[in-house]
Amino acid sequence: LRLKLEKLFNGYPLRLRAASRTDSGVHARGQLVSVQPKDASTFPQKMPFHGNLPKIAFALNRMLPADVRVKHAFCVAPTFHA
């Protein structure tokens, strides 16, 4: 997921945090992931898909394997992490 997100954002390194872990063989339904740039000072204010969160989810789903889906993408406070 991180590699696909970084591809969408022109290679800028991102930090992902997942809400919980799953054991081997367990499905991660409803998994929450927060995404932040690794270095916010170098992350451009205007990026592809800027402000268009449904397009980000759509583009990611086209890149991800069929068993990994992004159902929603939304903005949260900078202090939020999954």
XYZ file of N, CA and C in Angstrom:
246
model
N 0.834 -1.189 0.000
C 0.000 0.000 0.000
C 0.882 1.256 0.000
N 1.922 1.241 0.827
C 2.802 2.410 0.894
C 3.468 2.683 -0.448
N 3.955 1.646 -1.097
C 4.630 1.837 -2.386
C 3.682 2.402 -3.435
N 2.452 1.946 -3.449
C 1.465 2.450 -4.413
C 1.100 3.902 -4.108
N 0.960 4.238 -2.822
C 0.687 5.625 -2.449
C 1.844 6.534 -2.845
N 3.058 6.081 -2.588
C 4.223 6.885 -2.959
C 4.296 7.085 -4.472
N 3.899 6.072 -5.223
C 3.858 6.215 -6.685
C 2.844 7.289 -7.087
N 1.687 7.294 -6.441
C 0.667 8.311 -6.737
C 1.159 9.717 -6.400
N 1.984 9.824 -5.367
C 2.472 11.121 -4.915
C 3.906 11.383 -5.385
N 4.158 11.014 -6.607
C 5.424 11.322 -7.295
C 6.674 10.879 -6.544
N 6.599 9.780 -5.829
C 7.770 9.226 -5.171
C 8.116 9.814 -3.816
N 7.307 10.746 -3.314
C 7.598 11.308 -1.988
C 7.437 10.229 -0.922
N 8.421 10.078 -0.042
C 8.338 9.055 1.008
C 7.194 9.343 1.969
N 6.442 8.307 2.280
C 5.295 8.425 3.175
C 5.446 7.490 4.355
N 4.792 7.846 5.446
C 4.740 6.998 6.641
C 3.295 6.523 6.805
N 3.116 5.218 6.902
C 1.794 4.650 7.121
C 1.733 4.051 8.514
N 0.589 4.226 9.162
C 0.346 3.606 10.459
C -0.996 2.891 10.382
N -0.990 1.632 10.728
C -2.225 0.838 10.701
C -2.842 0.804 12.094
N -4.159 0.666 12.131
C -4.884 0.707 13.399
C -4.603 -0.507 14.274
N -4.347 -1.640 13.667
C -4.096 -2.849 14.456
C -3.370 -3.846 13.572
N -2.980 -4.931 14.173
C -2.343 -5.964 13.363
C -3.276 -7.161 13.288
N -3.020 -8.010 12.323
C -3.796 -9.238 12.220
C -2.846 -10.415 12.254
N -3.314 -11.524 12.744
C -2.517 -12.743 12.760
C -2.587 -13.411 11.398
N -1.667 -14.270 11.133
C -1.611 -14.977 9.858
C -2.946 -15.670 9.568
N -3.436 -15.489 8.360
C -4.678 -16.137 7.940
C -5.939 -15.400 8.338
N -5.812 -14.270 8.988
C -6.977 -13.501 9.428
C -7.171 -12.321 8.480
N -8.402 -12.100 8.058
C -8.688 -10.986 7.158
C -8.704 -9.666 7.931
N -8.228 -8.632 7.283
C -8.162 -7.310 7.914
C -9.319 -6.447 7.431
N -10.513 -6.866 7.656
C -11.681 -6.077 7.244
C -11.797 -4.853 8.156
N -12.050 -3.714 7.543
C -12.205 -2.501 8.323
C -10.901 -1.922 8.839
N -9.799 -2.326 8.260
C -8.494 -1.814 8.679
C -8.392 -0.320 8.390
N -7.928 0.450 9.350
C -7.685 1.881 9.162
C -6.194 2.116 9.032
N -5.829 2.995 8.105
C -4.430 3.336 7.904
C -4.336 4.845 7.790
N -3.412 5.438 8.539
C -3.172 6.870 8.380
C -1.879 7.045 7.586
N -1.845 8.109 6.798
C -0.708 8.361 5.915
C -0.215 9.784 6.147
N 1.092 9.915 6.306
C 1.712 11.229 6.463
C 3.016 11.236 5.682
N 3.417 12.410 5.175
C 4.742 12.478 4.548
C 5.820 12.260 5.612
N 6.902 11.582 5.240
C 7.994 11.382 6.204
C 8.636 12.706 6.570
N 8.698 13.632 5.622
C 9.273 14.957 5.885
C 8.305 16.007 5.339
N 7.459 16.529 6.202
C 6.434 17.484 5.775
C 7.032 18.760 5.196
N 8.256 19.092 5.578
C 8.860 20.337 5.085
C 9.197 20.270 3.598
N 9.371 19.064 3.058
C 9.688 18.931 1.631
C 8.495 18.462 0.810
N 7.386 18.188 1.468
C 6.201 17.691 0.762
C 5.459 18.865 0.130
N 5.294 18.865 -1.184
C 4.631 19.996 -1.855
C 3.179 20.165 -1.410
N 2.713 21.387 -1.399
C 1.324 21.664 -1.036
C 0.363 21.198 -2.116
N 0.774 21.259 -3.356
C -0.086 20.863 -4.476
C 0.459 19.589 -5.096
N -0.302 18.522 -5.010
C 0.114 17.227 -5.540
C -0.976 16.691 -6.448
N -0.668 15.636 -7.211
C -1.732 14.995 -7.989
C -2.868 14.590 -7.052
N -4.063 14.714 -7.490
C -5.264 14.344 -6.732
C -5.518 15.273 -5.556
N -4.785 16.377 -5.443
C -4.926 17.269 -4.285
C -6.398 17.614 -4.056
N -6.907 17.262 -2.891
C -8.281 17.583 -2.534
C -9.332 16.658 -3.125
N -8.927 15.692 -3.951
C -9.901 14.800 -4.567
C -9.711 13.395 -4.014
N -10.196 13.175 -2.811
C -9.988 11.914 -2.115
C -10.650 10.718 -2.789
N -11.850 10.853 -3.386
C -12.398 9.701 -4.107
C -11.497 9.250 -5.258
N -10.823 10.180 -5.910
C -9.908 9.801 -7.001
C -8.691 9.047 -6.470
N -8.228 9.419 -5.278
C -7.106 8.696 -4.690
C -7.509 7.247 -4.435
N -8.663 7.036 -3.826
C -9.145 5.675 -3.553
C -9.308 4.904 -4.857
N -9.889 5.527 -5.878
C -10.096 4.869 -7.169
C -8.756 4.478 -7.788
N -7.797 5.404 -7.799
C -6.489 5.131 -8.398
C -5.759 4.021 -7.641
N -5.820 4.050 -6.317
C -5.169 2.993 -5.538
C -5.784 1.634 -5.833
N -7.097 1.570 -5.912
C -7.753 0.287 -6.174
C -7.387 -0.277 -7.538
N -7.077 0.581 -8.491
C -6.631 0.105 -9.806
C -5.217 -0.465 -9.741
N -4.433 -0.055 -8.752
C -3.043 -0.480 -8.633
C -2.849 -1.659 -7.670
N -3.762 -1.807 -6.733
C -3.616 -2.826 -5.689
C -4.142 -4.182 -6.141
N -3.671 -5.265 -5.514
C -4.236 -6.578 -5.818
C -5.722 -6.622 -5.468
N -6.443 -7.517 -6.085
C -7.903 -7.586 -5.923
C -8.347 -7.822 -4.488
N -7.497 -8.437 -3.669
C -7.905 -8.714 -2.285
C -7.565 -7.579 -1.322
N -7.055 -6.470 -1.846
C -6.786 -5.280 -1.034
C -7.562 -4.120 -1.650
N -8.477 -3.528 -0.901
C -9.327 -2.456 -1.417
C -9.310 -1.262 -0.495
N -9.354 -0.085 -1.077
C -9.522 1.160 -0.326
C -10.976 1.554 -0.474
N -11.718 1.547 0.617
C -13.149 1.869 0.551
C -13.408 3.359 0.690
N -12.613 4.034 1.520
C -12.802 5.457 1.756
C -11.445 6.119 1.977
N -11.358 7.367 1.589
C -10.184 8.186 1.903
C -10.718 9.522 2.409
N -10.197 9.987 3.520
C -10.665 11.268 4.046
C -9.545 11.952 4.817
N -9.675 13.238 4.969
C -8.703 14.046 5.707
C -9.026 14.004 7.187
N -7.973 14.004 7.990
C -8.114 14.055 9.443
C -7.128 15.079 9.986
N -7.229 15.375 11.242
C -6.319 16.330 11.885
C -4.895 15.785 11.836
N -3.910 16.653 11.743
C -2.509 16.202 11.698
C -2.108 15.362 12.904
N -2.792 15.518 14.009
C -2.448 14.753 15.215
C -3.042 13.351 15.210
N -3.935 13.043 14.273
C -4.558 11.711 14.194
C -3.554 10.702 13.670
N -3.558 9.519 14.243
C -2.880 8.388 13.615
C -3.652 7.132 13.969
N -3.676 6.210 13.021
C -4.439 4.981 13.195
C -3.819 4.099 14.204
